[in-house]
Coordinates of C-alpha atoms and ligand atoms in Angstrom, one line a residue:
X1 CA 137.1 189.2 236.4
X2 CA 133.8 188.4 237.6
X3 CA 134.6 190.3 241.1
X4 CA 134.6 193.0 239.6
X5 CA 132.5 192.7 236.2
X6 CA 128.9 194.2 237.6
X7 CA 126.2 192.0 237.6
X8 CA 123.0 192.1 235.5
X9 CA 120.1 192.1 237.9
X10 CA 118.2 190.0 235.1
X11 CA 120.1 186.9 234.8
X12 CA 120.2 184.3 237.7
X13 CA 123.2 184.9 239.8
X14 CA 126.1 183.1 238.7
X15 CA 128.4 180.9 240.9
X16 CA 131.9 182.0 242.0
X17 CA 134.7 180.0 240.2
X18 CA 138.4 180.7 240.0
X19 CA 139.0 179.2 236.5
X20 CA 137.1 180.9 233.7
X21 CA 136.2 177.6 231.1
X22 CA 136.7 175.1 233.5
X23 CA 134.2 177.0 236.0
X24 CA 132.6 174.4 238.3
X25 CA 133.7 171.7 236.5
X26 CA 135.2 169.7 239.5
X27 CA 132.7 170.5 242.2
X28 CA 129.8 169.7 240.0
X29 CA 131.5 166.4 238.5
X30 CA 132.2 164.6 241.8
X31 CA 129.6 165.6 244.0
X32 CA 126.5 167.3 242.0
X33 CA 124.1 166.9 245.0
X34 CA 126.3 168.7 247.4
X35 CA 127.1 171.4 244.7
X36 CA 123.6 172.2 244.2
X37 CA 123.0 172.2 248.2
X38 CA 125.8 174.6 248.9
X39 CA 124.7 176.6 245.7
X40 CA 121.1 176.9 246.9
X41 CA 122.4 178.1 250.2
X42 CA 124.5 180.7 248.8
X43 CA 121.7 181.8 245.7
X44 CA 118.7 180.6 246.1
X45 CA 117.1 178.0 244.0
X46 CA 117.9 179.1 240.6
X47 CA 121.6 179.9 239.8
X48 CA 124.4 179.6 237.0
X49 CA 127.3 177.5 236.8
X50 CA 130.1 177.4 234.0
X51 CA 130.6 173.7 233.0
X52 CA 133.8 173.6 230.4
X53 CA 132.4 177.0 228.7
X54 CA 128.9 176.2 228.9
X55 CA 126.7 178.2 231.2
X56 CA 124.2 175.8 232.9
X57 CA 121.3 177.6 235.1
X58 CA 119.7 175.3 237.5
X59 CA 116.2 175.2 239.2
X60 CA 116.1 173.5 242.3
X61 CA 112.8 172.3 244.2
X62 CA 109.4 171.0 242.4
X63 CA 109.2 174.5 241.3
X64 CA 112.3 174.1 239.6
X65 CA 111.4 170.3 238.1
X66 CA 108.4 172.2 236.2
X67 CA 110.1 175.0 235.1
X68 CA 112.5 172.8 233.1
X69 CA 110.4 169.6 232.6
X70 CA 107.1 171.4 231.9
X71 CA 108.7 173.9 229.4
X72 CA 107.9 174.3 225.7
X73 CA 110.2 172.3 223.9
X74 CA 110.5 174.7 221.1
X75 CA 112.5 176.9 223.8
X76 CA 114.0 174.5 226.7
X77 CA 115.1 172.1 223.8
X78 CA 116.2 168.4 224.8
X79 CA 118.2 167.5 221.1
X80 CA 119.8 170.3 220.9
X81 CA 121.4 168.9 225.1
X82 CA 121.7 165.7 224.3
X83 CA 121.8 165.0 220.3
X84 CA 126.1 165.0 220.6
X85 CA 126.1 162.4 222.9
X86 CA 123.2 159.8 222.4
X87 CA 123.6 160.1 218.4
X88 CA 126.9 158.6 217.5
X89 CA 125.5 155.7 220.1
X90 CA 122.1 155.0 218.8
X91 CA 122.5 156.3 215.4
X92 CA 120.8 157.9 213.2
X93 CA 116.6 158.9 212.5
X94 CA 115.8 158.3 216.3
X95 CA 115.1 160.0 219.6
X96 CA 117.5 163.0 219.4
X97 CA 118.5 163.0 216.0
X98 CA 114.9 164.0 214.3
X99 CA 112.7 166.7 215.4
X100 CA 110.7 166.1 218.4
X101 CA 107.6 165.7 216.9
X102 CA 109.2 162.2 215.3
X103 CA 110.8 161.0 218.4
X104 CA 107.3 161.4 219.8
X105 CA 105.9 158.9 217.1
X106 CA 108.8 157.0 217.9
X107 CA 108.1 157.0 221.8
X108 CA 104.3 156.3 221.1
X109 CA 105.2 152.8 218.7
X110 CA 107.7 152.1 221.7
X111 CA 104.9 152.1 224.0
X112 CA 103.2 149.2 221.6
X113 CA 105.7 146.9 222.6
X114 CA 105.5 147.5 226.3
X115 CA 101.7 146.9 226.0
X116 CA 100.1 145.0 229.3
X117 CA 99.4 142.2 227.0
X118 CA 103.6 141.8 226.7
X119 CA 104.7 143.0 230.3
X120 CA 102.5 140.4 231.2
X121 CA 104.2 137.7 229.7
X122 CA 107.5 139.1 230.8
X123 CA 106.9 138.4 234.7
X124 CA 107.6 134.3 234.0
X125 CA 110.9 135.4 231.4
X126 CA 112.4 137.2 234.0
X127 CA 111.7 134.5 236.9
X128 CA 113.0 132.0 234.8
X129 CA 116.2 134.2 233.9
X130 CA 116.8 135.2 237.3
X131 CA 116.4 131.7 238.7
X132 CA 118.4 130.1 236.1
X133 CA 121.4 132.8 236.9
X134 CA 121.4 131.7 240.0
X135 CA 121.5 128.4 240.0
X136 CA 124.5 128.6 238.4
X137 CA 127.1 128.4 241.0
X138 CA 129.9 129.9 238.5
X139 CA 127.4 133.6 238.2
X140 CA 126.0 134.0 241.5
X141 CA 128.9 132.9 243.8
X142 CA 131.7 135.8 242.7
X143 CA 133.5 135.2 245.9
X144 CA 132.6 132.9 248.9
X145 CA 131.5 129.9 250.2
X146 CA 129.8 127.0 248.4
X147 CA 128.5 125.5 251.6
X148 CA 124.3 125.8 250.8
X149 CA 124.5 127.3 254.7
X150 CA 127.6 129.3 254.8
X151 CA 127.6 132.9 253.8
X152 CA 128.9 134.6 250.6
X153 CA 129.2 137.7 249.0
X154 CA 129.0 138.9 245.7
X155 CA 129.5 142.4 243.7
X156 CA 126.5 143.9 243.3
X157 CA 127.0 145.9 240.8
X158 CA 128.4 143.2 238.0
X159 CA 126.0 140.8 239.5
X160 CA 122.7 143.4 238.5
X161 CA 124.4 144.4 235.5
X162 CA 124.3 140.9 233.8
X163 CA 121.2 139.9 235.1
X164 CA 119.7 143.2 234.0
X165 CA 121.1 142.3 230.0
X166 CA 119.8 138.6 230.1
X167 CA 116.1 139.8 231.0
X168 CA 115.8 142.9 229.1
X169 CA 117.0 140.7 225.9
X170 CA 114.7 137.7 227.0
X171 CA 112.0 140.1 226.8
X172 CA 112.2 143.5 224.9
X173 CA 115.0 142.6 222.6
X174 CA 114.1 139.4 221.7
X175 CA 114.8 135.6 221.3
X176 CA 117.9 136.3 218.5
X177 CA 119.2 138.8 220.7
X178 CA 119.0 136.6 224.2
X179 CA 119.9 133.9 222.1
X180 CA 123.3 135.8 221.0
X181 CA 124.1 137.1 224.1
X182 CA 127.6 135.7 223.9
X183 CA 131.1 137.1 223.4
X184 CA 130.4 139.4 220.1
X185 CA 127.1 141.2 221.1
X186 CA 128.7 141.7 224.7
X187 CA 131.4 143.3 223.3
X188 CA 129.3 145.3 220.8
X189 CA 127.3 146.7 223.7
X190 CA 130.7 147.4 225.6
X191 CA 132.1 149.4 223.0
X192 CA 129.3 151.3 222.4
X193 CA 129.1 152.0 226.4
X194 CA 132.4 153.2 226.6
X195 CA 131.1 155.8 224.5
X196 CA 128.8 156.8 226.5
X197 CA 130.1 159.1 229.3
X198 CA 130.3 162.1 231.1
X199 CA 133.6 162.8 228.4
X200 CA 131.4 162.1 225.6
X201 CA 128.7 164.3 226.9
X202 CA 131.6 167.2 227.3
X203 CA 133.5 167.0 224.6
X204 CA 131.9 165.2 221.5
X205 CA 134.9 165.1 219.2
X206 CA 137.7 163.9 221.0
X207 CA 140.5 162.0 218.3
X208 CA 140.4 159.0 221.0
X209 CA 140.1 155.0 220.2
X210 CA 137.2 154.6 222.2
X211 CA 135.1 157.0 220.0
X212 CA 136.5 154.8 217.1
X213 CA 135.3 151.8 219.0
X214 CA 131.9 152.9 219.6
X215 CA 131.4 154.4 216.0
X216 CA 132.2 150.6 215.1
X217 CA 130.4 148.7 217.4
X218 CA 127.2 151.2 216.3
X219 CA 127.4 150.0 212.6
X220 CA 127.8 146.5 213.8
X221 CA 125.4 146.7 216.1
X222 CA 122.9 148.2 213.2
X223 CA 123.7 145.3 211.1
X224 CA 122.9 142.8 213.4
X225 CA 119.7 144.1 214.3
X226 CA 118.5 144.5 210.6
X227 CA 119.6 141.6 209.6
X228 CA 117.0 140.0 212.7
X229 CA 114.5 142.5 210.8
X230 CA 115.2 141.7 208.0
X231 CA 114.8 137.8 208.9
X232 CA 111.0 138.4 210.6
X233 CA 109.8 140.4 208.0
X234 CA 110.6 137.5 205.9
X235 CA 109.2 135.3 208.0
X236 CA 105.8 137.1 207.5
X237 CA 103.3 137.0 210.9
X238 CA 104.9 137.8 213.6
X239 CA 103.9 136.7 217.1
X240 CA 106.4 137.9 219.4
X241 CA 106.1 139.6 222.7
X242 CA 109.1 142.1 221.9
X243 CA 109.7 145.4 220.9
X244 CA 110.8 143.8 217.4
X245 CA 107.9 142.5 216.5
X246 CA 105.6 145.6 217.8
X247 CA 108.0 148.0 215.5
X248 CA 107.7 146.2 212.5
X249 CA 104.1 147.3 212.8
X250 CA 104.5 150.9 213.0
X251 CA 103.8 153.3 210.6
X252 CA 104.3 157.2 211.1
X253 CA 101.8 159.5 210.7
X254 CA 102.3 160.0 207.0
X255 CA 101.6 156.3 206.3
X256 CA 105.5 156.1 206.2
X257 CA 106.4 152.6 207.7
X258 CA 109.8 152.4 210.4
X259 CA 113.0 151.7 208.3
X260 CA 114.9 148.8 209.6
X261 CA 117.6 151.1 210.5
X262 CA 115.1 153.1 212.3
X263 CA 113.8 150.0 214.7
X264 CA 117.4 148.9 214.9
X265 CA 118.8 152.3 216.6
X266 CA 115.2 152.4 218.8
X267 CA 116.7 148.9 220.1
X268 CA 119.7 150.4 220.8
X269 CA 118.3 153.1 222.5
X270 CA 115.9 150.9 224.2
X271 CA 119.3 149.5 225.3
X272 CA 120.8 152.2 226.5
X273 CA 118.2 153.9 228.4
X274 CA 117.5 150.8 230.5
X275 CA 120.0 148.8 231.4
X276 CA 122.2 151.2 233.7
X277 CA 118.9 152.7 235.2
X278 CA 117.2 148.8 236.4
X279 CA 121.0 148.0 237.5
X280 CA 121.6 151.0 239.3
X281 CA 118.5 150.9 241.3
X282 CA 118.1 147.1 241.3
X283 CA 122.3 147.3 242.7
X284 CA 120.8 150.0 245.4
X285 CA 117.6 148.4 246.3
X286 CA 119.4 145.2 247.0
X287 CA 122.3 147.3 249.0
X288 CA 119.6 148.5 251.3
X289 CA 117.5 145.2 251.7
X290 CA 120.8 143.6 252.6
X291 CA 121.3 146.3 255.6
X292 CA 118.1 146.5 256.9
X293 CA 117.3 142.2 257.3
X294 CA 113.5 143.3 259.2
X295 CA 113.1 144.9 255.1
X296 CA 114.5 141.6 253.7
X297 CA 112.3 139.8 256.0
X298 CA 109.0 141.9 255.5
X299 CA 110.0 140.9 251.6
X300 CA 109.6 137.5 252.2
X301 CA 107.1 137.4 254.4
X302 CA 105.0 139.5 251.4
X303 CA 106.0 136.5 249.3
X304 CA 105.1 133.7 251.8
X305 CA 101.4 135.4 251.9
X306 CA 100.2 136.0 248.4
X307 CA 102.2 133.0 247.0
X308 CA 102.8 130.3 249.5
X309 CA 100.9 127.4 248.5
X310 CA 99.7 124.4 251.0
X311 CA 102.8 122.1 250.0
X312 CA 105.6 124.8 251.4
X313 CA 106.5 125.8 248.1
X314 CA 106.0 129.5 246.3
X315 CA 104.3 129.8 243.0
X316 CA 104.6 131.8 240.3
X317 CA 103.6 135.4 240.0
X318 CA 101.6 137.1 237.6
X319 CA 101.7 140.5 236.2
X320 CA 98.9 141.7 238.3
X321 CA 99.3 140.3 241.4
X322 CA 102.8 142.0 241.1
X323 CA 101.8 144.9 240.8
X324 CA 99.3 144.6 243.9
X325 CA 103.0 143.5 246.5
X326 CA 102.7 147.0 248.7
X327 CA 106.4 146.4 250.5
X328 CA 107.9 145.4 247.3
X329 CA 106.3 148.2 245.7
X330 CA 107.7 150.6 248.4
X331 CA 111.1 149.2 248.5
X332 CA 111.7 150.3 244.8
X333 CA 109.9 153.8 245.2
X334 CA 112.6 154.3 248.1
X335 CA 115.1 153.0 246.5
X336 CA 114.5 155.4 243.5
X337 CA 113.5 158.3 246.0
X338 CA 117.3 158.4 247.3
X339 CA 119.2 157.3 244.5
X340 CA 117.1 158.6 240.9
X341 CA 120.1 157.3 237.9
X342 CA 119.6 160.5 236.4
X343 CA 121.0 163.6 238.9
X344 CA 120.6 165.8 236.1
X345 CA 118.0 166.4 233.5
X346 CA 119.2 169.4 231.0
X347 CA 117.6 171.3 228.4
X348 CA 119.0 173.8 225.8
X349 CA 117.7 177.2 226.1
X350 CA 117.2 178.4 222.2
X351 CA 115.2 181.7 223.3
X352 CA 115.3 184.2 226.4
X353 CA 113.3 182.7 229.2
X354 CA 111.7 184.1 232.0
X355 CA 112.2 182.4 235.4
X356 CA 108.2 182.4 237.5
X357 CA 108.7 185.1 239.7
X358 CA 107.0 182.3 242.3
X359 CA 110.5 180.0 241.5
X360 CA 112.8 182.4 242.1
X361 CA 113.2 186.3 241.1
X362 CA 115.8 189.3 241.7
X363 CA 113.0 191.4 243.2
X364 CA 109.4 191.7 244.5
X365 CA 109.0 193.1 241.0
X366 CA 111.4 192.1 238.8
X367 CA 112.1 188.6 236.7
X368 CA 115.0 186.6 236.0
X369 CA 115.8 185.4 232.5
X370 CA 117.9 182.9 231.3
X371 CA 119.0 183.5 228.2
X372 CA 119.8 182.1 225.0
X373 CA 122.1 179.7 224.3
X374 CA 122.3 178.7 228.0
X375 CA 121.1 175.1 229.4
X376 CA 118.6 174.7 232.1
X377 CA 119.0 172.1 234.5
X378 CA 116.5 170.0 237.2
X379 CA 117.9 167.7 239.6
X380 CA 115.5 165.3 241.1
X381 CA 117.9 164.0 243.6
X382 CA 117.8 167.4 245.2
X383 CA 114.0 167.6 245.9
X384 CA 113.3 164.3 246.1
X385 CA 116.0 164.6 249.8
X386 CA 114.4 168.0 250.7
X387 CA 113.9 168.0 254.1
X388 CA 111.0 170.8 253.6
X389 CA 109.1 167.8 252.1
X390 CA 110.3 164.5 253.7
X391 CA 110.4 163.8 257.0
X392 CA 114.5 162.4 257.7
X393 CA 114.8 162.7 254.4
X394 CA 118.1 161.0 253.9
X395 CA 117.0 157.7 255.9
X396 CA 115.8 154.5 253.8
X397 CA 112.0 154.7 255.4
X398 CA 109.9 152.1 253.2
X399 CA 107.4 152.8 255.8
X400 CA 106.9 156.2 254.2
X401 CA 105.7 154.8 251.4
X402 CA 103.3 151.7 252.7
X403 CA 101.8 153.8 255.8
X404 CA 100.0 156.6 253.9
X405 CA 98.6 157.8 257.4
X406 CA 102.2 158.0 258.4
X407 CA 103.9 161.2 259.5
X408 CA 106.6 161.1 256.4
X409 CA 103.8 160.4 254.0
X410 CA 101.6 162.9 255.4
X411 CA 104.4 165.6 254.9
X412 CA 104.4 164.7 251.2
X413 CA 100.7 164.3 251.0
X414 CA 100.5 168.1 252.7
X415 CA 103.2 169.3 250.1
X416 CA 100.9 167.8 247.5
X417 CA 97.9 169.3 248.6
X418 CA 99.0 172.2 248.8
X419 CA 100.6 172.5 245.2
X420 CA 97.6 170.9 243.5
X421 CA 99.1 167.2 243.5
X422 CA 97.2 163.7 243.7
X423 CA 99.0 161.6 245.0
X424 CA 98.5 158.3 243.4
X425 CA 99.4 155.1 245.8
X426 CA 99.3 152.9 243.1
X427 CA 102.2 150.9 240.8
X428 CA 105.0 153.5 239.9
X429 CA 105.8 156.7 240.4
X430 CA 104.0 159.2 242.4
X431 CA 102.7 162.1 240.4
X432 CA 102.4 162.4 236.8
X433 CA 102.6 166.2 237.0
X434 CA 105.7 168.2 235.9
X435 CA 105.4 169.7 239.3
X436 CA 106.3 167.9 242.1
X437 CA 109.4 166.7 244.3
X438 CA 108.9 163.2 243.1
X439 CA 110.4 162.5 239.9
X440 CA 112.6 159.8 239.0
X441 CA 111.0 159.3 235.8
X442 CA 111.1 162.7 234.8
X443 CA 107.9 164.4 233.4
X444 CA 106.4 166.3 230.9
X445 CA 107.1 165.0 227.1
X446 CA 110.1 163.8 227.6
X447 CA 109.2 161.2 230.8
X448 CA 110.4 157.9 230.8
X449 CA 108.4 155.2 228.9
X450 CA 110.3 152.4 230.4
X451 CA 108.6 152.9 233.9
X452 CA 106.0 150.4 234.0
X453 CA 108.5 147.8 232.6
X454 CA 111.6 149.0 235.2
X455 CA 109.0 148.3 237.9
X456 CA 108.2 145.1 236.6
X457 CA 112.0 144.0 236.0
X458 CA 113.1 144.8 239.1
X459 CA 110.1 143.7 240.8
X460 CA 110.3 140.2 239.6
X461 CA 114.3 140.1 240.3
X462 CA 114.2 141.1 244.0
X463 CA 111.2 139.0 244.2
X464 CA 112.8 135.9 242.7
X465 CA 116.4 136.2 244.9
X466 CA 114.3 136.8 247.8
X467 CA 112.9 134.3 247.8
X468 CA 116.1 132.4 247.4
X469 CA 118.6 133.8 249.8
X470 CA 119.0 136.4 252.8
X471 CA 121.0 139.1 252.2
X472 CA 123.1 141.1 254.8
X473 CA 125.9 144.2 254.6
X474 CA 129.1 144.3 256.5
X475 CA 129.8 147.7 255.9
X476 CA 127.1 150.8 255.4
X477 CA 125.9 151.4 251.4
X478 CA 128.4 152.7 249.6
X479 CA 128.5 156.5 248.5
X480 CA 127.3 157.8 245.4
X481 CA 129.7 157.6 242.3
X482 CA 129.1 160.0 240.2
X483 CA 131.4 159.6 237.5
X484 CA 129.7 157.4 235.2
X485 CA 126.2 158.8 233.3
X486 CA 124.1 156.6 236.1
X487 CA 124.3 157.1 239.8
X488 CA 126.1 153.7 241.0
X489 CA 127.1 152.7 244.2
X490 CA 131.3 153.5 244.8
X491 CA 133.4 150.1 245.3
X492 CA 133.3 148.1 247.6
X493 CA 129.5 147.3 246.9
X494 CA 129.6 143.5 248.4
X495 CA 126.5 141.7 249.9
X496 CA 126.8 138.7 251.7
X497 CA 123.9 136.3 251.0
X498 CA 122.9 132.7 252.2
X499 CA 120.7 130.1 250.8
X500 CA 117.2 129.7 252.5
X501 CA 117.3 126.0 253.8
X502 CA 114.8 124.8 251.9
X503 CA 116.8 125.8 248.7
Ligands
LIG601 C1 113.4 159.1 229.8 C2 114.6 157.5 234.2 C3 114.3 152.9 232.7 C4 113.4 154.5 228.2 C5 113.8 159.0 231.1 C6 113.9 160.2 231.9 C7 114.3 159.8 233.1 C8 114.3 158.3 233.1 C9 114.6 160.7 234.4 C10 113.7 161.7 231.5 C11 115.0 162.2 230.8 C12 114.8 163.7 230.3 O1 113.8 164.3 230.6 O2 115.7 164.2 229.8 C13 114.6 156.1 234.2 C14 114.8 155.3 235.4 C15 114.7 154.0 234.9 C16 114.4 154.0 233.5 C17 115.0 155.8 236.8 C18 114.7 152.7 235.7 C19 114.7 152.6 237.0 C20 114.0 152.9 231.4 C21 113.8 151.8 230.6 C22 113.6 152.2 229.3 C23 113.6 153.7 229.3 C24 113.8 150.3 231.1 C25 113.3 151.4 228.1 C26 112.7 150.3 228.1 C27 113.3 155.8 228.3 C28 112.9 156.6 227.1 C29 112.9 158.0 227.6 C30 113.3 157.9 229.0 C31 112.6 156.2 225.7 C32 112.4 159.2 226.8 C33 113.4 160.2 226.5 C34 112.8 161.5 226.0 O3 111.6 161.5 225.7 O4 113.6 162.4 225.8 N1 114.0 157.9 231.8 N2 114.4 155.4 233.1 N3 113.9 154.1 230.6 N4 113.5 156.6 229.4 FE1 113.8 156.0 231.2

């Protein structure tokens, strides 16, 4: 019908589609980079696409990042997108499920926990987690040779996703939870994962068993938590470096303290929201160290200088010093620069909303507006491999990143002047702003929080197997799959590694 339904000149342009509910479904599902690409070439930057009955109108660019990112959130509405999916996980009273003003209480006790006084005594947790993985023959060697010089290969995927659990519950989650870490909670966290997909996210209410599962691993869940709660509260003063201990602490605004239920489904959460993200880019970041040796090298050789000490050896790190590793720090920027976890970041639109004429508009004169009842949509991945703004924008370039006279940095840097930017060269991402064509942390109110402590995770990890083995790639990284929440790299996603000698 829509060929031959007139269009209204007001609303962004919607894209052609064949099947009325299903809409773009398919395109958008498997490939949601190359959608958008096409779609911008046919559109512009801001169009609509049906997705299962819901009419989703993207803003591409930096332009487009602000307009969604940087909008009021009484209008571009982040519950009202996400509450169906992320409740039923976490549970109730958090993030999604109270009015934003709470869940910003919430996100300001979280950041408590993740003060520097705690990432700093993170860094030796997670050397001593990562170190301790793998030494263990049985983890670290999935396939391969057990010769200390011979080559083997493991999946990097499962390998990143268990260390990724082990440190985040050595340090965030807590002693009890490391400590538990077995059979029951991994299943727990399984079940509740399962529940957590692109088919929870379209249909909330399916009659299927693994919504039953993950409605029962989320009570269990909650009463293992509480019942750690419970236990500290009892236990009176509580010096802990976790989040457990720094929500106990926490009173809302209204001198109403957090429930136990409350810090349990914040753990949860807290769960959730990092460990697919730090194995995801860890599992990338390790692909492309593994392919480019001269990166894996330059690593090292980072290592070697700040840490070598006159008997051969390398010595611990401390929080600062890693946060002061500029080819480390690059490597994760890249990493995140080409492969963000999060393709799309969506808002619910719950009033008309004009498009900036200067994003995108029907006429010299006229506006767009989205209306009500629509989502909006940014995509990071999209401008963060615009080749307006970086120079071979699809290569793995560290050197864009540690050269800031370089001619891909200086692209960037003259994008950033000219949109108002700083450009900050420092630990983590690039630009706080809601504009700009850097964002895999998102912006705005809704940024991430765990930032400081994914850099720190994944900066102590690489830093810890580097120094432990080389890594190489028979075959180029693997293409995106996009059919989980989280970017991952498709199967096969082997590395082959081999022991330094002086292991
Ligand atoms: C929000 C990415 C790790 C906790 C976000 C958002 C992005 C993001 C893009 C914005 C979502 C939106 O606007 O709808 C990442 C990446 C990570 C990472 C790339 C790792 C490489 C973590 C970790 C934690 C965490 C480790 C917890 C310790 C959160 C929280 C929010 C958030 C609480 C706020 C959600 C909101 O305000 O609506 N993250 N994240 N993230 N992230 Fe992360």
């Amino acid at each position: 019908w829509q060929l031959i339904a007139p269009r209204d000149p007001s609303k962004p342009p919607t894209v052609f589609h064949w099947l009325p509910i299903i809409g773009s479904a398919v395109g958008y599902g498997n490939d949601p980079l190359n959608f958008f690409l096409a779609c911008r070439e046919k559109y512009g930057d801001v169009f609509t696409f049906i997705l299962f009955g819901r009419r989703v109108t993207v803003a591409l660019g930096a332009k487009g990042n602000n307009f969604v990112l940087g909008g009021k959130s009484t209008v571009l509405n982040a519950e009202d997108a996400y509450t169906h999916l992320t409740t039923p996980v976490f549970g109730k009273d958090v993030v999604y499920d109270v009015p934003n003003e709470k869940f910003m209480e919430q996100k300001r006790f979280v950041k408590v926990g993740l003060s520097t006084e705690n990432l700093r005594a993170y860094v030796g947790m997670i050397e001593d987690e990562v170190e301790e993985y793998m030494n263990n023959d049985a983890n670290f060697r999935v396939y391969g040779m057990n010769d200390i010089n011979d080559w083997g290969m493991f999946d990097v995927v499962s390998v990143l996703q268990e260390i990724t659990i082990l440190t985040a519950s050595r340090t965030l989650q807590g002693k009890e939870v490391r400590s538990k870490l077995d059979k029951t909670f991994s299943q727990l966290y399984n079940d509740l994962d399962g529940g957590f997909t692109p088919l929870n996210f379209l249909f909330p209410n399916l009659p299927l068993e693994s919504y039953r599962k993950r409605d029962r691993a989320n009570v269990k869940m909650t009463e293992f938590y509480v019942d750690i709660i419970q236990k500290r509260r009892q236990a009176g003063a509580d010096s802990d470096h976790d989040m457990i201990a720094a929500l106990i602490k926490q009173t809302y605004r209204d001198g109403t303290p957090l429930k136990d239920h409350e810090i349990a489904h914040i753990l949860i959460a807290l769960l959730m929201a990092g460990q697919h993200t730090s194995s995801a880019t860890g599992s990338w970041a390790l692909l492309h160290i593994a392919e480019n040796p001269d990166v894996g090298e330059a690593l090292y050789q980072e290592q070697v200088k700040y840490f070598g000490t006159p008997d051969g050896n390398l010595r611990s790190m401390t929080y600062e010093e890693l946060r002061e590793l500029p080819v480390l720090d690059a490597v994760i920027r890249e990493t995140l620069r080409l492969h963000p976890p999060i393709h799309s970041i969506m808002r619910y639109v719950r009033d008309d909303v004009s498009v900036p004429p200067s994003l995108a508009a029907p006429s010299k004169d006229g506006v767009f507006v989205v209306p009500k009842g629509h989502y909006v949509l940014a995509s990071p991945s999209v401008s963060q491999m615009d080749p307006r703004v970086w120079k071979d924008a699809q290569r793995f370039d560290v050197s864009r990143w540690t050269d800031p006279d370089g001619v891909a940095a200086q692209a960037f840097k003259a994008y950033a002047d000219e949109n108002g930017e700083k450009i900050d060269y420092g630990f983590g991402a690039v630009s706080k702003g809601t504009e700009s064509p850097y964002q895999p942390f998102g912006a705005g109110r809704h940024r991430c929080i765990g930032e400081q402590f994914a850099y720190l995770q994944l900066g102590t990890l690489i830093s810890t197997m580097i120094r432990k083995v080389e890594l190489r790639l028979k075959d180029p990284v693997p293409a995106h799959n996009y059919h989980t929440m989280i970017v991952m790299p498709k199967k096969p996603r082997n590395i082959l590694y081999r022991r330094r000698k002086f292991d």
